[in-house]
Amino acid sequence: MNIDAKISIEPQQGAENVRVNEPLGEAYSAYWNWWLRHFAKQAEARFPAIYGNSVLQGTEAKDPLSRIGMLYASRGCGAVFNLARALGRPAGFDVISHLLTSAQSMPDLVNRWSGVLALQASFRFHESGQGKDFISSVQRNSLVLSPYKVRPANQKPFGPAMLAGVVTGTLESAGIHIQDIWAVSRGSASRPIYRFGNFVDGNLDFDSDILIIPAEETSGFKSEIGMMSSASSLSFRHLLNRPQGPGTNRLLARVVGVLELSVGEHPGLSSTASGLGLSPRSLSRRLSEAGLGYARLARFVRLRKATRMMASGDCCLDEIAYQASYSDRHHMSRDFRKMAQVTPAGLRELLAR
């Protein structure tokens, strides 16, 4: 399959056609677009009074960032933080998010996060140091985040509160209880914004650093499985667009199963359809009803399989490319660049540190 071929997945009529974070790669964009839509829908469900008299119209009314902006304008940082914390990370797959949520310690998380940002900056801007100072660790395994230094957290005024909430929810789901979160402002006094489970301050300055302090007795990560279970960190939920009934997810799982078992070359649409007892046209139509194309799904399965093998550190890149059904390592490198804005060699080097 030509990975440079244009793959278009048209949404169903009336569906949100949102495109954010595209500079960070197709996989990252799909992952977080889904999460932002989910966040906006949850905000509307939990705060109906805010949206009942919405003045947003047309495309703006369907844009989740505009809807989230309404929540921020009406209820402040606390509402955005608490909802982001409750939702945590999405049950989907993205190369970067998988590497972060499979980290085995806080220093490992910091190393991976800063390293990935540097890899992406090197690929996109030819600036090898950019992004490294966005995250750091201090005493007691605490984290310091500087959202104003990195996109997309510095693009919207609610970005810092949302970032702090997502990180808090993710760490808590890994069994790490957060004791305090402080806003460390430049030129003014630092102050707590979250203490022992409650958001305690209504404001989070746009240019503040965020200090996240875990409770001492729970500062370690879960052993063996890292921060998140493989079931939650490796699904394809973010690729679905308004599935038409429960059968769609079962079909998706069966197609993914076929693609996962292939080695050397992914089976084509006709071969997979035959193995599932469907005609190629029927399989293509049913996937399209979920807003998903067969070719794109195959690309995501290859990406996921290769990422898992890189994380295990057992194989050379040529073997990974073969096992993940790329035509060769150069094919794999082009796909990683397009979908995650990183290179396989860069990821292997990062994980080997």
mmCIF file of C-alpha atoms in Angstrom:
data_model
loop_
_atom_site.group_PDB
_atom_site.id
_atom_site.type_symbol
_atom_site.label_atom_id
_atom_site.label_comp_id
_atom_site.label_asym_id
_atom_site.label_seq_id
_atom_site.Cartn_x
_atom_site.Cartn_y
_atom_site.Cartn_z
ATOM 1 C CA MET A 1 0.000 0.000 0.000
ATOM 2 C CA ASN A 2 1.271 3.448 -0.869
ATOM 3 C CA ILE A 3 1.364 5.301 2.459
ATOM 4 C CA ASP A 4 1.491 8.610 0.635
ATOM 5 C CA ALA A 5 -1.886 7.945 -0.957
ATOM 6 C CA LYS A 6 -4.530 10.367 0.275
ATOM 7 C CA ILE A 7 -6.843 8.627 2.719
ATOM 8 C CA SER A 8 -10.095 10.473 3.252
ATOM 9 C CA ILE A 9 -12.570 9.542 5.954
ATOM 10 C CA GLU A 10 -15.663 11.663 5.570
ATOM 11 C CA PRO A 11 -17.789 12.066 8.711
ATOM 12 C CA GLN A 12 -21.451 11.250 8.719
ATOM 13 C CA GLN A 13 -23.768 14.159 8.049
ATOM 14 C CA GLY A 14 -23.988 16.395 11.085
ATOM 15 C CA ALA A 15 -20.906 14.942 12.755
ATOM 16 C CA GLU A 16 -18.200 17.228 14.098
ATOM 17 C CA ASN A 17 -15.450 17.654 11.546
ATOM 18 C CA VAL A 18 -12.735 18.856 13.884
ATOM 19 C CA ARG A 19 -9.052 19.048 13.092
ATOM 20 C CA VAL A 20 -6.731 20.025 15.919
ATOM 21 C CA ASN A 21 -3.139 19.103 16.721
ATOM 22 C CA GLU A 22 -2.506 17.979 13.138
ATOM 23 C CA PRO A 23 1.117 19.219 13.212
ATOM 24 C CA LEU A 24 1.858 16.493 15.771
ATOM 25 C CA GLY A 25 0.859 13.702 13.407
ATOM 26 C CA GLU A 26 -2.215 11.889 12.157
ATOM 27 C CA ALA A 27 -2.321 9.399 15.032
ATOM 28 C CA TYR A 28 -1.959 12.075 17.705
ATOM 29 C CA SER A 29 -4.596 14.206 16.012
ATOM 30 C CA ALA A 30 -7.120 11.347 15.824
ATOM 31 C CA TYR A 31 -6.441 10.420 19.454
ATOM 32 C CA TRP A 32 -6.957 13.865 20.938
ATOM 33 C CA ASN A 33 -9.683 15.019 18.569
ATOM 34 C CA TRP A 34 -11.801 12.177 19.921
ATOM 35 C CA TRP A 35 -10.971 13.105 23.516
ATOM 36 C CA LEU A 36 -11.824 16.785 22.988
ATOM 37 C CA ARG A 37 -15.187 15.880 21.430
ATOM 38 C CA HIS A 38 -15.864 13.558 24.365
ATOM 39 C CA PHE A 39 -14.848 16.300 26.817
ATOM 40 C CA ALA A 40 -17.173 18.849 25.169
ATOM 41 C CA LYS A 41 -20.120 16.422 25.220
ATOM 42 C CA GLN A 42 -19.535 15.630 28.885
ATOM 43 C CA ALA A 43 -19.347 19.346 29.667
ATOM 44 C CA GLU A 44 -22.708 19.925 27.985
ATOM 45 C CA ALA A 45 -24.232 16.976 29.861
ATOM 46 C CA ARG A 46 -22.922 18.106 33.255
ATOM 47 C CA PHE A 47 -23.526 21.849 32.834
ATOM 48 C CA PRO A 48 -26.665 22.132 30.676
ATOM 49 C CA ALA A 49 -27.431 25.647 31.938
ATOM 50 C CA ILE A 50 -24.264 26.966 30.305
ATOM 51 C CA TYR A 51 -25.139 25.635 26.876
ATOM 52 C CA GLY A 52 -28.899 26.054 26.887
ATOM 53 C CA ASN A 53 -28.666 29.599 25.538
ATOM 54 C CA SER A 54 -25.549 29.083 23.449
ATOM 55 C CA VAL A 55 -24.788 31.858 20.985
ATOM 56 C CA LEU A 56 -22.382 29.710 19.003
ATOM 57 C CA GLN A 57 -23.543 28.988 15.488
ATOM 58 C CA GLY A 58 -22.537 26.922 12.483
ATOM 59 C CA THR A 59 -19.028 25.442 12.477
ATOM 60 C CA GLU A 60 -18.159 27.171 15.739
ATOM 61 C CA ALA A 61 -21.036 25.416 17.498
ATOM 62 C CA LYS A 62 -19.586 22.035 16.492
ATOM 63 C CA ASP A 63 -16.025 22.917 17.509
ATOM 64 C CA PRO A 64 -15.263 21.281 20.890
ATOM 65 C CA LEU A 65 -12.683 23.927 21.727
ATOM 66 C CA SER A 66 -15.364 26.616 21.483
ATOM 67 C CA ARG A 67 -17.670 24.569 23.707
ATOM 68 C CA ILE A 68 -14.909 23.998 26.251
ATOM 69 C CA GLY A 69 -14.138 27.728 26.116
ATOM 70 C CA MET A 70 -17.719 28.392 27.206
ATOM 71 C CA LEU A 71 -17.247 26.158 30.251
ATOM 72 C CA TYR A 72 -14.033 27.983 31.129
ATOM 73 C CA ALA A 73 -15.621 31.416 30.698
ATOM 74 C CA SER A 74 -18.608 30.482 32.845
ATOM 75 C CA ARG A 75 -17.144 28.243 35.560
ATOM 76 C CA GLY A 76 -13.408 28.919 35.466
ATOM 77 C CA CYS A 77 -10.339 26.733 35.780
ATOM 78 C CA GLY A 78 -11.840 24.512 38.467
ATOM 79 C CA ALA A 79 -14.568 23.129 36.217
ATOM 80 C CA VAL A 80 -12.146 22.452 33.359
ATOM 81 C CA PHE A 81 -9.594 20.846 35.686
ATOM 82 C CA ASN A 82 -12.125 18.641 37.481
ATOM 83 C CA LEU A 83 -13.728 17.365 34.282
ATOM 84 C CA ALA A 84 -10.341 16.690 32.674
ATOM 85 C CA ARG A 85 -9.259 14.875 35.817
ATOM 86 C CA ALA A 86 -12.435 12.765 35.831
ATOM 87 C CA LEU A 87 -12.075 11.796 32.172
ATOM 88 C CA GLY A 88 -8.348 11.156 32.397
ATOM 89 C CA ARG A 89 -6.758 9.914 29.218
ATOM 90 C CA PRO A 90 -8.812 8.491 26.331
ATOM 91 C CA ALA A 91 -9.141 4.761 25.771
ATOM 92 C CA GLY A 92 -7.339 4.915 22.464
ATOM 93 C CA PHE A 93 -3.944 4.404 20.889
ATOM 94 C CA ASP A 94 -1.286 6.949 20.010
ATOM 95 C CA VAL A 95 2.462 6.314 19.873
ATOM 96 C CA ILE A 96 3.407 9.117 22.249
ATOM 97 C CA SER A 97 0.622 8.517 24.763
ATOM 98 C CA HIS A 98 1.381 4.786 24.830
ATOM 99 C CA LEU A 99 5.039 5.419 25.592
ATOM 100 C CA LEU A 100 4.151 7.828 28.399
ATOM 101 C CA THR A 101 1.491 5.672 30.011
ATOM 102 C CA SER A 102 3.710 2.574 29.930
ATOM 103 C CA ALA A 103 6.470 4.367 31.867
ATOM 104 C CA GLN A 104 7.640 2.500 34.968
ATOM 105 C CA SER A 105 8.667 5.455 37.145
ATOM 106 C CA MET A 106 8.314 9.208 37.386
ATOM 107 C CA PRO A 107 11.862 9.846 36.105
ATOM 108 C CA ASP A 108 11.115 7.481 33.226
ATOM 109 C CA LEU A 109 7.949 9.440 32.438
ATOM 110 C CA VAL A 110 9.863 12.737 32.494
ATOM 111 C CA ASN A 111 12.625 11.323 30.300
ATOM 112 C CA ARG A 112 10.160 9.964 27.748
ATOM 113 C CA TRP A 113 7.958 13.046 27.645
ATOM 114 C CA SER A 114 10.797 15.557 27.264
ATOM 115 C CA GLY A 115 12.579 13.237 24.845
ATOM 116 C CA VAL A 116 9.539 12.834 22.603
ATOM 117 C CA LEU A 117 8.990 16.596 22.497
ATOM 118 C CA ALA A 118 12.618 17.056 21.485
ATOM 119 C CA LEU A 119 12.276 14.397 18.769
ATOM 120 C CA GLN A 120 9.184 16.056 17.348
ATOM 121 C CA ALA A 121 10.804 19.494 17.450
ATOM 122 C CA SER A 122 13.889 18.142 15.714
ATOM 123 C CA PHE A 123 11.761 16.611 12.965
ATOM 124 C CA ARG A 124 9.402 19.569 12.530
ATOM 125 C CA PHE A 125 11.612 22.581 13.237
ATOM 126 C CA HIS A 126 15.181 21.222 13.122
ATOM 127 C CA GLU A 127 15.635 22.455 16.702
ATOM 128 C CA SER A 128 16.875 19.580 18.794
ATOM 129 C CA GLY A 129 16.474 21.279 22.180
ATOM 130 C CA GLN A 130 12.949 22.624 21.813
ATOM 131 C CA GLY A 131 10.402 21.300 24.303
ATOM 132 C CA LYS A 132 12.903 19.710 26.673
ATOM 133 C CA ASP A 133 12.225 22.234 29.419
ATOM 134 C CA PHE A 134 8.445 21.760 29.275
ATOM 135 C CA ILE A 135 8.587 19.013 31.912
ATOM 136 C CA SER A 136 11.043 18.313 34.715
ATOM 137 C CA SER A 137 11.116 16.442 37.999
ATOM 138 C CA VAL A 138 12.025 17.697 41.441
ATOM 139 C CA GLN A 139 12.208 16.200 44.923
ATOM 140 C CA ARG A 140 9.781 13.459 45.972
ATOM 141 C CA ASN A 141 9.082 12.498 42.354
ATOM 142 C CA SER A 142 7.144 15.706 41.797
ATOM 143 C CA LEU A 143 6.524 17.058 38.306
ATOM 144 C CA VAL A 144 6.911 20.599 37.028
ATOM 145 C CA LEU A 145 4.971 21.368 33.830
ATOM 146 C CA SER A 146 5.353 24.578 31.827
ATOM 147 C CA PRO A 147 2.308 24.572 29.516
ATOM 148 C CA TYR A 148 3.101 27.988 28.026
ATOM 149 C CA LYS A 149 6.224 26.468 26.446
ATOM 150 C CA VAL A 150 4.549 23.865 24.263
ATOM 151 C CA ARG A 151 1.653 23.462 21.860
ATOM 152 C CA PRO A 152 -1.236 22.816 22.085
ATOM 153 C CA ALA A 153 -1.460 23.689 25.800
ATOM 154 C CA ASN A 154 -0.446 27.295 25.104
ATOM 155 C CA GLN A 155 -3.060 27.881 22.408
ATOM 156 C CA LYS A 156 -6.133 28.398 24.612
ATOM 157 C CA PRO A 157 -6.564 30.064 28.033
ATOM 158 C CA PHE A 158 -8.011 26.857 29.471
ATOM 159 C CA GLY A 159 -5.022 24.827 28.221
ATOM 160 C CA PRO A 160 -3.049 24.838 31.506
ATOM 161 C CA ALA A 161 -6.058 23.750 33.602
ATOM 162 C CA MET A 162 -6.922 21.002 31.121
ATOM 163 C CA LEU A 163 -3.324 19.757 30.992
ATOM 164 C CA ALA A 164 -3.084 19.683 34.798
ATOM 165 C CA GLY A 165 -6.378 17.778 35.001
ATOM 166 C CA VAL A 166 -5.400 15.182 32.397
ATOM 167 C CA VAL A 167 -2.030 14.548 34.052
ATOM 168 C CA THR A 168 -3.654 14.297 37.487
ATOM 169 C CA GLY A 169 -6.318 11.873 36.262
ATOM 170 C CA THR A 170 -3.734 9.756 34.448
ATOM 171 C CA LEU A 171 -1.441 9.525 37.463
ATOM 172 C CA GLU A 172 -4.358 8.704 39.758
ATOM 173 C CA SER A 173 -5.478 5.907 37.442
ATOM 174 C CA ALA A 174 -1.947 4.513 37.806
ATOM 175 C CA GLY A 175 -2.363 4.348 41.588
ATOM 176 C CA ILE A 176 -0.477 7.572 42.309
ATOM 177 C CA HIS A 177 -2.425 9.858 44.632
ATOM 178 C CA ILE A 178 -1.831 13.570 44.157
ATOM 179 C CA GLN A 179 -1.357 15.540 47.363
ATOM 180 C CA ASP A 180 -0.929 19.100 46.064
ATOM 181 C CA ILE A 181 -0.793 21.049 42.821
ATOM 182 C CA TRP A 182 0.757 24.495 42.945
ATOM 183 C CA ALA A 183 0.708 27.335 40.448
ATOM 184 C CA VAL A 184 4.238 28.733 40.357
ATOM 185 C CA SER A 185 3.774 32.171 38.830
ATOM 186 C CA ARG A 186 6.547 34.285 37.396
ATOM 187 C CA GLY A 187 6.805 37.557 39.235
ATOM 188 C CA SER A 188 4.202 36.748 41.904
ATOM 189 C CA ALA A 189 3.693 34.423 44.857
ATOM 190 C CA SER A 190 3.133 30.717 44.284
ATOM 191 C CA ARG A 191 -0.110 29.268 45.570
ATOM 192 C CA PRO A 192 -1.868 25.913 45.839
ATOM 193 C CA ILE A 193 -4.635 25.258 43.325
ATOM 194 C CA TYR A 194 -5.409 21.649 44.348
ATOM 195 C CA ARG A 195 -5.136 20.050 47.762
ATOM 196 C CA PHE A 196 -6.157 16.565 48.875
ATOM 197 C CA GLY A 197 -8.712 15.973 46.144
ATOM 198 C CA ASN A 198 -10.185 19.454 45.768
ATOM 199 C CA PHE A 199 -9.513 22.357 43.422
ATOM 200 C CA VAL A 200 -9.071 25.257 45.822
ATOM 201 C CA ASP A 201 -8.304 28.292 43.667
ATOM 202 C CA GLY A 202 -10.390 29.761 40.877
ATOM 203 C CA ASN A 203 -7.509 31.038 38.742
ATOM 204 C CA LEU A 204 -4.531 29.511 36.983
ATOM 205 C CA ASP A 205 -2.356 32.095 35.277
ATOM 206 C CA PHE A 206 -1.717 31.342 31.639
ATOM 207 C CA ASP A 207 2.061 31.623 32.056
ATOM 208 C CA SER A 208 2.404 29.764 35.365
ATOM 209 C CA ASP A 209 4.430 26.634 35.916
ATOM 210 C CA ILE A 210 2.432 23.772 37.437
ATOM 211 C CA LEU A 211 3.988 21.789 40.286
ATOM 212 C CA ILE A 212 2.324 18.380 40.851
ATOM 213 C CA ILE A 213 3.230 16.723 44.172
ATOM 214 C CA PRO A 214 2.284 13.055 44.715
ATOM 215 C CA ALA A 215 1.516 11.794 48.207
ATOM 216 C CA GLU A 216 4.633 10.206 49.688
ATOM 217 C CA GLU A 217 3.071 6.832 50.409
ATOM 218 C CA THR A 218 1.897 6.366 46.814
ATOM 219 C CA SER A 219 4.734 7.920 44.831
ATOM 220 C CA GLY A 220 5.689 4.685 43.076
ATOM 221 C CA PHE A 221 4.236 3.349 39.835
ATOM 222 C CA LYS A 222 2.441 0.049 39.492
ATOM 223 C CA SER A 223 4.918 -2.692 38.706
ATOM 224 C CA GLU A 224 5.033 -4.777 35.558
ATOM 225 C CA ILE A 225 2.155 -3.146 33.689
ATOM 226 C CA GLY A 226 3.358 0.448 34.004
ATOM 227 C CA MET A 227 0.883 3.264 34.397
ATOM 228 C CA MET A 228 -2.066 1.842 32.504
ATOM 229 C CA SER A 229 -3.321 -1.581 31.535
ATOM 230 C CA SER A 230 -2.674 -2.681 27.963
ATOM 231 C CA ALA A 231 -6.405 -3.055 27.374
ATOM 232 C CA SER A 232 -7.102 0.618 28.016
ATOM 233 C CA SER A 233 -3.995 1.994 26.363
ATOM 234 C CA LEU A 234 -4.164 0.117 23.082
ATOM 235 C CA SER A 235 -7.753 0.295 21.831
ATOM 236 C CA PHE A 236 -8.933 1.982 18.625
ATOM 237 C CA ARG A 237 -11.900 3.761 20.108
ATOM 238 C CA HIS A 238 -10.690 7.149 18.911
ATOM 239 C CA LEU A 239 -10.942 6.017 15.289
ATOM 240 C CA LEU A 240 -14.676 5.389 15.449
ATOM 241 C CA ASN A 241 -17.054 8.086 14.306
ATOM 242 C CA ARG A 242 -20.655 7.484 15.358
ATOM 243 C CA PRO A 243 -20.745 3.682 15.012
ATOM 244 C CA GLN A 244 -24.025 2.373 13.665
ATOM 245 C CA GLY A 245 -25.036 -0.126 16.326
ATOM 246 C CA PRO A 246 -23.191 -2.624 18.550
ATOM 247 C CA GLY A 247 -22.145 -4.845 15.652
ATOM 248 C CA THR A 248 -19.684 -2.240 14.414
ATOM 249 C CA ASN A 249 -17.341 -2.611 17.372
ATOM 250 C CA ARG A 250 -17.410 -6.412 17.141
ATOM 251 C CA LEU A 251 -16.569 -6.219 13.456
ATOM 252 C CA LEU A 252 -13.761 -3.774 14.138
ATOM 253 C CA ALA A 253 -12.275 -6.154 16.705
ATOM 254 C CA ARG A 254 -12.387 -9.025 14.210
ATOM 255 C CA VAL A 255 -10.713 -6.979 11.478
ATOM 256 C CA VAL A 256 -8.006 -5.819 13.887
ATOM 257 C CA GLY A 257 -7.450 -9.428 14.928
ATOM 258 C CA VAL A 258 -6.809 -10.458 11.323
ATOM 259 C CA LEU A 259 -4.422 -7.564 10.766
ATOM 260 C CA GLU A 260 -2.563 -8.215 14.031
ATOM 261 C CA LEU A 261 -1.794 -11.809 13.060
ATOM 262 C CA SER A 262 -0.301 -10.930 9.693
ATOM 263 C CA VAL A 263 3.483 -10.837 9.282
ATOM 264 C CA GLY A 264 5.431 -9.502 6.332
ATOM 265 C CA GLU A 265 2.469 -7.974 4.533
ATOM 266 C CA HIS A 266 -1.002 -7.010 5.678
ATOM 267 C CA PRO A 267 -3.817 -8.828 3.896
ATOM 268 C CA GLY A 268 -5.811 -6.720 1.480
ATOM 269 C CA LEU A 269 -9.448 -5.807 1.811
ATOM 270 C CA SER A 270 -10.614 -8.759 -0.319
ATOM 271 C CA SER A 271 -8.609 -11.299 1.669
ATOM 272 C CA THR A 272 -9.784 -9.973 5.033
ATOM 273 C CA ALA A 273 -13.404 -9.776 3.912
ATOM 274 C CA SER A 274 -13.292 -13.369 2.664
ATOM 275 C CA GLY A 275 -11.896 -14.568 5.990
ATOM 276 C CA LEU A 276 -14.744 -12.808 7.806
ATOM 277 C CA GLY A 277 -17.420 -14.240 5.500
ATOM 278 C CA LEU A 278 -18.176 -10.864 3.915
ATOM 279 C CA SER A 279 -17.824 -9.383 0.479
ATOM 280 C CA PRO A 280 -15.196 -6.625 0.087
ATOM 281 C CA ARG A 281 -17.950 -4.136 -0.634
ATOM 282 C CA SER A 282 -19.899 -5.140 2.480
ATOM 283 C CA LEU A 283 -16.848 -4.889 4.726
ATOM 284 C CA SER A 284 -15.886 -1.514 3.270
ATOM 285 C CA ARG A 285 -19.441 -0.221 3.704
ATOM 286 C CA ARG A 286 -19.716 -1.357 7.316
ATOM 287 C CA LEU A 287 -16.390 0.229 8.233
ATOM 288 C CA SER A 288 -17.422 3.418 6.442
ATOM 289 C CA GLU A 289 -20.575 3.522 8.561
ATOM 290 C CA ALA A 290 -18.239 3.900 11.530
ATOM 291 C CA GLY A 291 -16.355 6.684 9.750
ATOM 292 C CA LEU A 292 -13.360 4.428 9.158
ATOM 293 C CA GLY A 293 -11.568 3.155 6.057
ATOM 294 C CA TYR A 294 -9.849 -0.222 5.812
ATOM 295 C CA ALA A 295 -6.554 1.259 4.593
ATOM 296 C CA ARG A 296 -6.367 3.694 7.489
ATOM 297 C CA LEU A 297 -7.176 1.015 10.029
ATOM 298 C CA ALA A 298 -4.385 -1.155 8.614
ATOM 299 C CA ARG A 299 -1.939 1.735 9.016
ATOM 300 C CA PHE A 300 -2.920 2.218 12.666
ATOM 301 C CA VAL A 301 -2.548 -1.507 13.400
ATOM 302 C CA ARG A 302 0.944 -1.513 11.882
ATOM 303 C CA LEU A 303 1.864 1.558 13.900
ATOM 304 C CA ARG A 304 0.583 0.041 17.142
ATOM 305 C CA LYS A 305 2.304 -3.288 16.585
ATOM 306 C CA ALA A 306 5.648 -1.662 15.774
ATOM 307 C CA THR A 307 5.417 0.664 18.787
ATOM 308 C CA ARG A 308 4.804 -2.230 21.177
ATOM 309 C CA MET A 309 7.797 -4.101 19.773
ATOM 310 C CA MET A 310 10.022 -1.030 20.107
ATOM 311 C CA ALA A 311 8.930 -0.611 23.717
ATOM 312 C CA SER A 312 9.916 -4.232 24.422
ATOM 313 C CA GLY A 313 13.398 -3.604 22.986
ATOM 314 C CA ASP A 314 13.775 -7.141 21.692
ATOM 315 C CA CYS A 315 14.213 -6.658 17.936
ATOM 316 C CA CYS A 316 16.168 -4.607 15.442
ATOM 317 C CA LEU A 317 14.276 -2.135 13.261
ATOM 318 C CA ASP A 318 14.390 -4.385 10.204
ATOM 319 C CA GLU A 319 12.779 -7.228 12.142
ATOM 320 C CA ILE A 320 10.193 -4.893 13.663
ATOM 321 C CA ALA A 321 9.271 -3.622 10.198
ATOM 322 C CA TYR A 322 8.811 -7.188 8.953
ATOM 323 C CA GLN A 323 6.823 -8.380 11.976
ATOM 324 C CA ALA A 324 4.581 -5.295 11.815
ATOM 325 C CA SER A 325 3.968 -5.875 8.085
ATOM 326 C CA TYR A 326 5.747 -2.876 6.659
ATOM 327 C CA SER A 327 7.423 -3.467 3.313
ATOM 328 C CA ASP A 328 10.760 -2.396 4.862
ATOM 329 C CA ARG A 329 12.195 -0.151 7.575
ATOM 330 C CA HIS A 330 12.042 2.866 5.261
ATOM 331 C CA HIS A 331 8.298 2.320 4.789
ATOM 332 C CA MET A 332 7.977 2.128 8.588
ATOM 333 C CA SER A 333 9.994 5.319 9.034
ATOM 334 C CA ARG A 334 7.819 7.255 6.571
ATOM 335 C CA ASP A 335 4.655 6.110 8.330
ATOM 336 C CA PHE A 336 5.975 7.035 11.790
ATOM 337 C CA ARG A 337 6.964 10.477 10.539
ATOM 338 C CA LYS A 338 3.542 11.072 9.042
ATOM 339 C CA MET A 339 1.478 9.649 11.881
ATOM 340 C CA ALA A 340 3.531 10.588 14.974
ATOM 341 C CA GLN A 341 6.113 13.148 13.805
ATOM 342 C CA VAL A 342 8.927 10.979 15.145
ATOM 343 C CA THR A 343 11.306 8.432 13.666
ATOM 344 C CA PRO A 344 11.556 4.756 14.719
ATOM 345 C CA ALA A 345 15.302 5.159 15.248
ATOM 346 C CA GLY A 346 14.722 8.170 17.492
ATOM 347 C CA LEU A 347 12.176 6.280 19.583
ATOM 348 C CA ARG A 348 14.459 3.268 19.972
ATOM 349 C CA GLU A 349 17.288 5.509 21.135
ATOM 350 C CA LEU A 350 14.988 7.287 23.600
ATOM 351 C CA LEU A 351 13.691 4.037 25.067
ATOM 352 C CA ALA A 352 17.208 2.647 25.404
ATOM 353 C CA ARG A 353 18.401 5.485 27.663
#
